[in-house]
């Protein structure tokens, strides 16, 4: 769950660019 | 130059340094500060210091570390190797500021602009030399921003040292030019061996000089923009060039404190007075306190 | 495509595997407001779930290799279907006569309300809130207010037990801002629990019944 709103529903290379953290 | 620490994690900053020559702890030394990679939109910015005893300045000059801007990349590499060989009287240290650190500093909620970051990094390196026991008596710095202000700031940090901040210091003082060579060698190597933490598939290494007006760099940026994540962290998001591509190619994002919120929040003041029909009953406080409401649509 | 993030009871997972349309989202009446609300029907176990949604501004989801713009979180929790049937029974109260259930639970705004007629043990449920008559082995029902109030009283008492077990802060709001369980439990009075439980139950019944329950 992101602390911001991305204004689109779309595919995104999440595992390449994003490391989940609390 | 061993940049393995940077290759392990290139998302923050890392400091590298040569051993401190024994003579530098005994004799008064002169220290030069310079940076490389201030302008590019890609890759790290590297701050470097180089120092040697006053008595050995002539030997340093003999190394032909003239104005580093006139040297080619291979000449710089060769000179750096020679300085390494003369490690009995020349010492250096670097602070590699990753593009991610630059971006997050400049775009953070509390702005930390590039000049402040630069000044603090330079002062940090001089302090590092002092902490290593180098007997620094003179510092020469290539200017960033207004020379007077910068000189005043650094002089305040180091009252016992004679500080000289000058434009084109790397052409005037061999020890600054030597620092500039260290910085450039480090930056060139970091850029050449950049490890993309984003595991990019088809990343091409042909991004040109990294300067915003370089057509190759601009083409590379356009090719590697990702609509949701923007760019790989190799890119400085705070650069105008990067931002204008994001504005065109990337998705919009709103944040809690983004200005749009204010307009929305205010609404029409009359709305508080005009009774717009029966107020829908609020959910029980158990739900309100947890931000829960009935789903009326999916 | 839009994606939703739901918190569901674990056992519902196979419901959607066991049979096609095992789980159905239906729009039914909200028994408190009379407006529409989304519910989840588990066709296997014949169980009704209400859907609550947690929606804060400026939230999105990363779901696997995609971004879902609206960062809402939906909860499905079991709900006693009798609250919905009660809504229809009370609507026919004025007619004051015994009627077959399939003439009571009709609603052209929410036609899916007929799903309620297929619930197992429906007759047992109805016994809590209606008087019934059997003619030629067909059952006819009439809304009974006092039976309903007794049934709701039981609900309130069960809720009070649950509030205490879960250490829900029922005291004055000012503490509830940090509604972390623990310190306040002892200080809350029985009265606070009753009021709080009545308030919670009242989210599932019409206003006038809530007032009657409060007097009761």
Coordinates of C-alpha atoms in Angstrom, one line a residue:
Chain A
X1 CA 0.0 0.0 0.0
X2 CA 1.7 3.2 -1.1
X3 CA 1.5 6.6 0.7
X4 CA 0.6 8.3 -2.5
X5 CA -1.9 7.9 -5.4
X6 CA -0.6 6.9 -8.8
X7 CA -3.2 8.2 -11.2
X8 CA -3.3 5.1 -13.4
X9 CA -4.2 1.4 -13.3
X10 CA -1.5 -0.2 -15.3
X11 CA 1.3 -2.8 -15.5
X12 CA 4.4 -1.7 -13.7
X13 CA 7.9 -3.4 -13.3
X14 CA 7.4 -3.4 -9.5
X15 CA 9.9 -6.1 -8.6
X16 CA 12.6 -4.4 -10.5
X17 CA 12.2 -1.0 -9.1
X18 CA 10.6 -1.4 -5.7
X19 CA 11.7 -3.0 -2.4
X20 CA 8.8 -3.2 0.0
X21 CA 9.4 -1.7 3.4
X22 CA 7.3 -0.9 6.4
Chain B
X1 CA 40.8 2.7 -7.8
X2 CA 38.7 0.2 -5.7
X3 CA 35.1 1.3 -6.0
X4 CA 33.7 -2.1 -4.9
X5 CA 31.9 -0.5 -1.9
X6 CA 30.1 1.8 -4.3
X7 CA 29.3 -1.2 -6.6
X8 CA 27.8 -3.0 -3.7
X9 CA 25.4 -0.2 -2.8
X10 CA 25.2 2.8 -5.1
X11 CA 22.1 4.3 -3.6
X12 CA 23.7 6.5 -0.9
X13 CA 27.2 7.8 -0.5
X14 CA 30.6 6.3 0.1
X15 CA 34.0 7.5 1.2
X16 CA 37.2 6.2 -0.2
X17 CA 40.7 7.3 0.8
X18 CA 44.4 6.6 0.4
X19 CA 46.6 5.7 3.4
X20 CA 47.9 8.9 5.2
X21 CA 51.5 9.4 4.3
X22 CA 53.5 9.6 7.6
X23 CA 55.2 12.8 6.5
X24 CA 51.8 14.5 6.3
X25 CA 51.3 14.0 10.0
X26 CA 54.5 15.7 10.8
X27 CA 54.9 18.6 8.3
X28 CA 52.5 21.5 7.5
X29 CA 50.4 20.4 4.5
X30 CA 48.5 22.1 1.8
X31 CA 45.1 20.5 0.8
X32 CA 43.1 21.0 -2.4
X33 CA 39.4 20.4 -2.9
X34 CA 37.5 19.8 -6.1
X35 CA 34.6 17.9 -7.5
X36 CA 33.6 16.0 -10.7
X37 CA 30.2 15.4 -12.1
X38 CA 28.3 18.4 -10.8
X39 CA 26.5 19.2 -14.1
X40 CA 25.5 15.8 -15.5
X41 CA 22.0 14.5 -15.1
X42 CA 23.3 10.9 -14.8
X43 CA 25.5 9.3 -12.2
X44 CA 27.3 10.3 -9.0
X45 CA 29.0 13.6 -8.1
X46 CA 32.4 13.0 -6.6
X47 CA 34.1 15.3 -4.2
X48 CA 37.9 14.8 -3.7
X49 CA 40.7 16.2 -1.6
X50 CA 44.3 15.8 -2.2
X51 CA 47.1 16.9 0.2
X52 CA 50.8 16.9 0.4
X53 CA 53.5 18.6 2.6
X54 CA 54.3 22.2 1.6
X55 CA 57.9 21.1 1.1
X56 CA 56.9 18.6 -1.6
X57 CA 54.7 20.9 -3.7
X58 CA 57.3 21.0 -6.4
X59 CA 57.4 17.2 -6.6
X60 CA 53.6 17.2 -7.0
X61 CA 53.9 19.8 -9.7
X62 CA 56.6 17.7 -11.4
X63 CA 53.9 15.0 -11.8
X64 CA 52.4 17.3 -14.4
X65 CA 49.0 17.4 -12.7
X66 CA 48.4 20.6 -14.5
X67 CA 44.9 21.8 -15.1
X68 CA 42.9 18.6 -15.1
X69 CA 40.4 19.9 -17.6
X70 CA 43.1 19.8 -20.3
X71 CA 43.8 16.1 -19.6
X72 CA 42.2 13.2 -21.4
X73 CA 40.6 10.4 -19.4
X74 CA 43.5 8.0 -20.1
X75 CA 46.0 10.7 -19.1
X76 CA 44.1 11.3 -15.8
X77 CA 44.0 7.5 -15.1
X78 CA 47.8 7.4 -15.7
X79 CA 48.4 10.4 -13.4
X80 CA 46.3 8.9 -10.7
X81 CA 48.4 5.7 -10.9
X82 CA 51.5 7.9 -10.5
X83 CA 50.0 9.7 -7.5
X84 CA 49.3 6.3 -6.0
X85 CA 52.9 5.4 -6.6
X86 CA 54.0 8.6 -4.8
X87 CA 52.0 7.6 -1.8
X88 CA 54.9 8.5 0.5
X89 CA 54.0 12.1 0.3
X90 CA 50.6 12.4 -1.5
X91 CA 47.3 11.6 0.2
X92 CA 43.7 11.8 -1.1
X93 CA 40.1 11.1 -0.1
X94 CA 36.9 11.0 -2.0
X95 CA 33.2 11.3 -1.1
X96 CA 31.0 9.7 -3.9
X97 CA 27.5 11.2 -3.8
X98 CA 25.1 8.8 -5.5
X99 CA 22.5 10.2 -7.9
X100 CA 19.9 8.9 -5.5
X101 CA 21.3 10.9 -2.6
X102 CA 21.4 14.0 -4.8
X103 CA 17.8 13.5 -6.0
X104 CA 16.4 12.7 -2.5
X105 CA 18.3 15.6 -1.0
X106 CA 17.1 18.1 -3.5
X107 CA 13.5 16.8 -3.7
X108 CA 13.0 16.0 0.0
X109 CA 10.3 17.6 1.9
X110 CA 12.9 19.8 3.6
X111 CA 15.0 21.0 0.6
X112 CA 18.7 20.3 0.8
X113 CA 20.0 22.0 -2.3
X114 CA 23.1 21.0 -4.4
X115 CA 25.2 23.9 -3.2
X116 CA 24.6 23.1 0.5
X117 CA 25.3 19.5 -0.2
X118 CA 28.5 20.4 -2.0
X119 CA 29.7 22.8 0.7
X120 CA 29.0 20.3 3.5
X121 CA 30.7 17.5 1.6
X122 CA 33.8 19.6 1.0
X123 CA 33.9 20.6 4.7
X124 CA 33.3 17.0 5.6
X125 CA 36.4 15.8 3.7
X126 CA 38.6 18.5 5.1
X127 CA 37.5 17.5 8.6
X128 CA 38.2 13.9 7.6
X129 CA 41.8 14.8 6.8
X130 CA 42.2 16.6 10.1
X131 CA 40.7 13.6 11.9
X132 CA 43.3 11.4 10.2
X133 CA 46.0 13.6 11.8
X134 CA 47.0 15.4 8.6
X135 CA 48.6 18.8 9.6
X136 CA 46.6 20.9 7.2
X137 CA 47.7 24.6 7.2
X138 CA 46.3 25.7 3.9
X139 CA 43.2 24.8 1.9
X140 CA 42.5 25.7 -1.7
X141 CA 39.0 25.1 -3.0
X142 CA 37.4 25.4 -6.5
X143 CA 34.4 27.6 -5.9
X144 CA 30.8 26.4 -5.9
X145 CA 28.3 29.3 -5.7
X146 CA 29.6 32.7 -4.5
X147 CA 33.3 32.4 -3.6
X148 CA 33.1 34.9 -0.7
X149 CA 30.2 33.2 1.1
X150 CA 31.8 29.8 0.6
X151 CA 35.2 31.1 1.8
X152 CA 33.5 32.6 4.8
X153 CA 31.7 29.4 5.6
X154 CA 34.8 27.2 5.3
X155 CA 36.9 29.7 7.2
X156 CA 34.4 29.5 10.1
X157 CA 34.6 25.7 10.1
X158 CA 38.4 25.7 10.1
X159 CA 39.6 28.9 11.9
X160 CA 43.2 27.7 12.3
X161 CA 43.6 27.1 8.6
X162 CA 44.2 29.6 5.8
X163 CA 41.3 29.0 3.4
X164 CA 41.3 30.2 -0.2
X165 CA 38.2 29.7 -2.4
X166 CA 38.7 30.7 -6.0
X167 CA 37.1 30.1 -9.3
X168 CA 39.3 28.0 -11.6
X169 CA 41.3 26.9 -8.6
X170 CA 42.2 23.7 -10.4
X171 CA 44.2 25.8 -12.9
X172 CA 45.9 27.8 -10.2
X173 CA 46.9 25.3 -7.6
X174 CA 48.4 21.9 -8.4
X175 CA 47.0 20.4 -5.3
X176 CA 43.4 21.3 -6.4
X177 CA 44.2 20.0 -9.9
X178 CA 45.4 16.7 -8.3
X179 CA 42.1 16.6 -6.3
X180 CA 40.2 17.2 -9.5
X181 CA 42.0 14.3 -11.2
X182 CA 41.1 12.0 -8.3
X183 CA 37.4 13.1 -8.5
X184 CA 37.2 12.7 -12.3
X185 CA 38.9 9.2 -12.3
X186 CA 36.5 8.1 -9.6
X187 CA 33.4 9.5 -11.4
X188 CA 34.5 8.0 -14.9
X189 CA 35.0 4.6 -13.3
X190 CA 31.7 4.7 -11.3
X191 CA 29.8 5.7 -14.4
X192 CA 31.5 3.1 -16.6
X193 CA 30.8 0.2 -14.1
X194 CA 27.4 1.4 -12.9
X195 CA 25.4 -1.5 -11.5
X196 CA 21.8 -0.9 -12.2
X197 CA 20.0 -2.0 -9.0
X198 CA 16.8 -2.2 -11.1
X199 CA 18.1 -5.2 -13.0
X200 CA 17.3 -3.5 -16.3
X201 CA 17.1 -6.0 -19.2
X202 CA 18.1 -4.0 -22.3
X203 CA 20.0 -1.2 -20.7
X204 CA 22.5 0.2 -23.2
X205 CA 25.6 1.8 -21.7
X206 CA 25.7 4.4 -24.5
X207 CA 24.4 7.4 -22.5
X208 CA 27.0 9.8 -23.8
X209 CA 28.6 12.3 -21.5
X210 CA 25.7 12.4 -19.1
X211 CA 25.4 16.2 -19.6
X212 CA 21.8 17.4 -20.1
X213 CA 22.5 18.9 -23.5
X214 CA 24.2 15.8 -24.9
X215 CA 21.8 14.4 -27.5
X216 CA 22.9 10.8 -26.6
X217 CA 22.1 11.4 -23.0
X218 CA 18.7 12.9 -23.8
X219 CA 17.9 9.9 -26.1
X220 CA 19.0 7.5 -23.4
X221 CA 16.8 9.2 -20.8
X222 CA 13.8 9.1 -23.2
X223 CA 14.4 5.4 -23.8
X224 CA 14.7 4.5 -20.1
X225 CA 11.8 6.5 -18.7
X226 CA 9.4 4.1 -16.9
X227 CA 5.8 5.6 -16.5
X228 CA 5.4 4.6 -12.9
X229 CA 8.9 4.5 -11.5
X230 CA 10.4 7.3 -13.6
X231 CA 14.0 6.4 -14.2
X232 CA 16.7 4.0 -12.8
X233 CA 18.4 5.5 -9.8
X234 CA 21.3 6.3 -12.1
X235 CA 19.4 9.4 -13.0
X236 CA 19.2 12.6 -11.0
X237 CA 15.4 13.1 -10.8
X238 CA 15.9 16.6 -9.5
X239 CA 17.5 17.7 -12.8
X240 CA 15.2 19.8 -15.0
X241 CA 16.0 17.6 -18.0
X242 CA 14.7 14.5 -16.1
X243 CA 11.7 16.3 -14.7
X244 CA 10.5 17.6 -18.0
X245 CA 10.7 14.1 -19.5
X246 CA 8.7 12.8 -16.5
X247 CA 6.1 15.4 -16.9
X248 CA 5.6 14.3 -20.5
X249 CA 6.0 10.6 -20.3
X250 CA 5.2 9.4 -16.7
X251 CA 2.0 9.0 -14.8
X252 CA 0.9 11.6 -12.3
X253 CA 1.1 11.0 -8.6
X254 CA -0.6 12.9 -5.7
X255 CA 0.8 13.0 -2.2
X256 CA -0.8 13.8 1.1
X257 CA 0.8 17.2 1.3
X258 CA 0.4 18.0 -2.4
X259 CA -1.1 21.5 -3.0
X260 CA -4.1 20.0 -4.8
X261 CA -5.3 18.9 -1.4
X262 CA -5.8 22.5 -0.1
X263 CA -8.3 23.5 -2.9
X264 CA -10.2 20.3 -2.4
X265 CA -10.2 20.6 1.4
X266 CA -11.6 24.1 1.5
X267 CA -14.8 23.7 -0.5
X268 CA -17.5 26.4 -0.4
X269 CA -17.8 28.0 3.0
X270 CA -21.5 28.2 2.5
X271 CA -21.6 24.4 2.3
X272 CA -21.3 24.4 6.1
X273 CA -24.5 26.5 6.6
X274 CA -26.8 25.5 3.8
X275 CA -28.5 22.4 5.0
X276 CA -28.2 20.1 2.0
X277 CA -31.1 17.8 2.8
X278 CA -31.0 15.2 5.6
X279 CA -27.4 14.5 6.7
X280 CA -26.6 10.8 6.0
X281 CA -26.3 9.2 9.4
X282 CA -22.6 8.7 10.2
X283 CA -21.5 5.1 10.8
X284 CA -21.0 4.2 14.4
X285 CA -17.8 5.5 16.1
X286 CA -16.4 2.0 16.1
X287 CA -16.2 2.3 12.3
X288 CA -15.4 6.0 12.1
X289 CA -12.4 5.5 14.4
X290 CA -11.1 2.8 12.0
X291 CA -11.8 4.7 8.8
X292 CA -14.4 2.0 7.8
X293 CA -17.5 2.7 5.8
X294 CA -20.0 0.5 4.1
X295 CA -19.1 -0.3 0.5
X296 CA -21.9 1.1 -1.6
X297 CA -20.2 0.4 -4.9
X298 CA -17.4 -1.8 -6.0
Chain C
X1 CA -8.4 -3.6 -15.3
X2 CA -9.4 -2.5 -11.9
X3 CA -8.1 -4.7 -9.0
X4 CA -9.5 -4.9 -5.5
X5 CA -7.7 -5.9 -2.3
X6 CA -10.0 -7.8 0.0
X7 CA -9.5 -9.3 3.4
X8 CA -11.7 -12.4 3.6
X9 CA -12.0 -15.3 6.0
X10 CA -9.7 -18.0 5.0
X11 CA -12.4 -20.6 4.5
X12 CA -13.9 -18.6 1.7
X13 CA -11.0 -19.4 -0.5
X14 CA -12.3 -22.7 -1.6
X15 CA -15.9 -21.4 -1.9
X16 CA -14.9 -19.8 -5.2
X17 CA -13.1 -23.0 -6.3
X18 CA -15.9 -25.5 -5.3
X19 CA -18.5 -24.0 -7.6
X20 CA -18.8 -21.4 -10.4
X21 CA -20.0 -18.2 -8.9
X22 CA -19.2 -19.7 -5.5
X23 CA -18.9 -16.1 -4.3
X24 CA -21.2 -13.4 -5.6
X25 CA -21.1 -9.7 -5.0
X26 CA -24.7 -8.4 -4.8
X27 CA -26.3 -5.1 -4.1
X28 CA -28.9 -5.3 -1.4
X29 CA -30.5 -2.8 1.0
X30 CA -28.6 -1.3 3.9
X31 CA -31.1 -2.1 6.7
X32 CA -30.2 1.1 8.5
X33 CA -30.3 3.7 5.8
X34 CA -32.5 2.0 3.2
X35 CA -29.9 2.8 0.6
X36 CA -28.0 0.2 -1.5
X37 CA -24.9 -1.5 -0.2
X38 CA -22.6 -4.2 -1.5
X39 CA -22.7 -7.6 0.1
X40 CA -20.9 -10.9 -0.6
X41 CA -22.9 -14.0 -0.8
X42 CA -21.2 -17.4 -0.3
X43 CA -23.4 -19.7 -2.4
X44 CA -21.8 -22.8 -1.0
X45 CA -22.3 -22.2 2.7
X46 CA -25.1 -19.9 2.0
X47 CA -23.6 -17.2 4.1
X48 CA -23.9 -13.4 3.9
X49 CA -21.0 -11.0 4.3
X50 CA -21.1 -7.3 4.6
X51 CA -18.4 -5.3 2.9
X52 CA -16.7 -2.5 4.7
X53 CA -14.1 -0.3 2.9
X54 CA -11.1 1.5 4.3
X55 CA -10.3 4.4 2.0
X56 CA -7.8 7.1 2.7
X57 CA -6.8 9.8 0.2
X58 CA -3.6 9.4 -1.8
X59 CA -3.2 5.7 -1.5
X60 CA -2.5 3.2 -4.3
X61 CA -1.5 -0.5 -4.4
X62 CA 1.4 -2.3 -6.0
X63 CA -0.1 -5.7 -6.8
X64 CA 2.4 -8.1 -8.3
X65 CA 3.7 -6.4 -11.4
X66 CA 1.0 -3.7 -11.6
X67 CA -0.2 -0.5 -10.0
X68 CA -3.8 -0.2 -8.8
X69 CA -4.6 3.5 -8.5
X70 CA -7.4 3.4 -5.9
X71 CA -5.7 2.3 -2.7
X72 CA -8.9 1.0 -1.0
X73 CA -8.9 -2.0 1.3
X74 CA -12.1 -4.0 1.5
X75 CA -13.2 -6.2 4.4
X76 CA -15.8 -9.0 4.2
X77 CA -17.2 -9.9 7.5
X78 CA -20.1 -12.3 8.3
X79 CA -23.4 -10.6 8.8
X80 CA -26.7 -12.0 10.3
X81 CA -29.0 -12.0 7.2
X82 CA -32.0 -11.6 9.6
X83 CA -31.1 -7.9 9.7
X84 CA -32.0 -7.7 6.0
X85 CA -35.1 -9.8 6.3
X86 CA -36.2 -7.7 9.2
X87 CA -36.0 -4.7 7.0
X88 CA -38.7 -6.2 4.7
X89 CA -40.8 -7.6 7.5
X90 CA -41.0 -4.1 9.0
X91 CA -42.1 -2.6 5.7
X92 CA -45.2 -4.8 5.7
X93 CA -45.9 -4.3 9.4
X94 CA -48.5 -1.7 8.6
X95 CA -50.6 -4.2 6.6
X96 CA -50.7 -6.1 9.9
X97 CA -51.5 -9.5 8.3
X98 CA -49.7 -12.8 8.1
X99 CA -48.0 -13.3 4.7
X100 CA -45.9 -15.9 2.9
X101 CA -42.3 -14.8 3.0
X102 CA -41.8 -14.7 -0.8
X103 CA -44.4 -11.9 -0.9
X104 CA -42.6 -10.0 1.8
X105 CA -39.0 -10.2 0.7
X106 CA -39.5 -8.5 -2.7
X107 CA -37.7 -5.5 -3.9
X108 CA -37.5 -4.2 -7.4
X109 CA -34.6 -1.9 -6.4
X110 CA -32.6 -4.8 -5.1
X111 CA -34.0 -7.9 -6.9
X112 CA -31.2 -10.1 -5.5
X113 CA -32.9 -9.9 -2.1
X114 CA -34.6 -13.2 -3.2
X115 CA -31.2 -14.9 -2.4
X116 CA -32.2 -14.4 1.2
X117 CA -35.1 -16.8 0.7
X118 CA -32.7 -19.7 0.0
X119 CA -30.8 -19.4 3.3
X120 CA -30.7 -22.6 5.3
X121 CA -32.5 -22.5 8.7
X122 CA -34.4 -19.5 7.5
X123 CA -37.5 -20.7 9.4
X124 CA -35.5 -20.9 12.6
X125 CA -34.2 -17.4 12.0
X126 CA -37.7 -16.1 11.4
X127 CA -38.8 -17.4 14.8
X128 CA -36.7 -14.7 16.5
X129 CA -38.7 -11.8 14.9
X130 CA -42.1 -13.0 13.7
X131 CA -45.2 -14.7 14.8
X132 CA -46.1 -17.5 12.3
X133 CA -49.2 -19.4 11.3
X134 CA -49.3 -22.7 9.3
X135 CA -52.3 -23.2 6.9
X136 CA -52.3 -26.3 4.6
X137 CA -48.7 -26.9 5.5
X138 CA -47.7 -23.4 4.2
X139 CA -46.2 -20.9 6.6
X140 CA -47.3 -17.3 7.0
X141 CA -45.4 -14.7 9.0
X142 CA -46.1 -11.4 10.7
X143 CA -43.6 -9.0 12.2
X144 CA -43.5 -9.1 16.0
X145 CA -41.9 -6.1 17.6
X146 CA -41.5 -7.5 21.1
X147 CA -39.9 -10.8 19.8
X148 CA -37.6 -8.6 17.7
X149 CA -36.6 -6.4 20.7
X150 CA -35.8 -9.6 22.8
X151 CA -33.7 -10.9 19.9
X152 CA -31.9 -7.5 19.6
X153 CA -31.3 -7.5 23.4
X154 CA -29.5 -10.8 23.0
X155 CA -27.4 -9.2 20.2
X156 CA -26.5 -6.3 22.4
X157 CA -25.4 -8.6 25.2
X158 CA -23.3 -10.7 22.9
X159 CA -21.8 -7.5 21.5
X160 CA -20.9 -6.3 25.1
X161 CA -19.1 -9.6 25.7
X162 CA -17.2 -9.2 22.4
X163 CA -16.3 -5.6 23.2
X164 CA -14.8 -6.6 26.6
X165 CA -13.0 -9.6 25.1
X166 CA -11.5 -7.5 22.4
X167 CA -10.7 -4.6 24.9
X168 CA -12.5 -2.1 22.6
X169 CA -12.3 1.4 24.1
X170 CA -16.0 2.4 24.8
X171 CA -15.2 5.4 27.0
X172 CA -15.3 9.0 26.1
X173 CA -14.0 9.7 22.6
X174 CA -11.0 11.7 23.7
X175 CA -9.1 8.5 24.7
X176 CA -10.4 6.7 21.6
X177 CA -8.2 8.7 19.3
X178 CA -5.4 6.3 20.2
X179 CA -7.7 3.4 20.6
X180 CA -5.1 1.0 21.6
X181 CA -6.5 -1.7 24.0
X182 CA -5.2 -2.2 27.5
X183 CA -5.2 0.6 30.0
X184 CA -8.8 1.9 29.8
X185 CA -10.7 -1.4 30.0
X186 CA -11.3 -1.3 33.8
X187 CA -12.4 2.3 33.9
X188 CA -15.3 1.9 31.4
X189 CA -18.7 1.5 33.1
X190 CA -21.3 -1.1 32.2
X191 CA -23.4 1.8 31.0
X192 CA -20.8 2.8 28.5
X193 CA -20.7 -0.8 27.1
X194 CA -24.5 -1.0 26.8
X195 CA -24.6 2.4 25.0
X196 CA -21.7 1.5 22.7
X197 CA -23.2 -2.0 21.8
X198 CA -26.6 -0.4 21.2
X199 CA -25.0 2.1 18.9
X200 CA -23.2 -0.6 16.9
X201 CA -26.3 -2.7 16.5
X202 CA -28.2 0.4 15.5
X203 CA -26.0 0.6 12.4
X204 CA -28.0 -2.5 11.2
X205 CA -31.6 -1.5 12.0
X206 CA -33.9 1.3 11.1
X207 CA -33.9 4.5 13.3
X208 CA -37.3 3.9 14.9
X209 CA -36.4 0.4 15.9
X210 CA -33.1 1.7 17.3
X211 CA -35.1 4.2 19.5
X212 CA -37.4 1.4 20.6
X213 CA -34.4 -0.8 21.5
X214 CA -32.9 2.1 23.4
X215 CA -36.1 2.4 25.5
X216 CA -36.2 -1.4 25.9

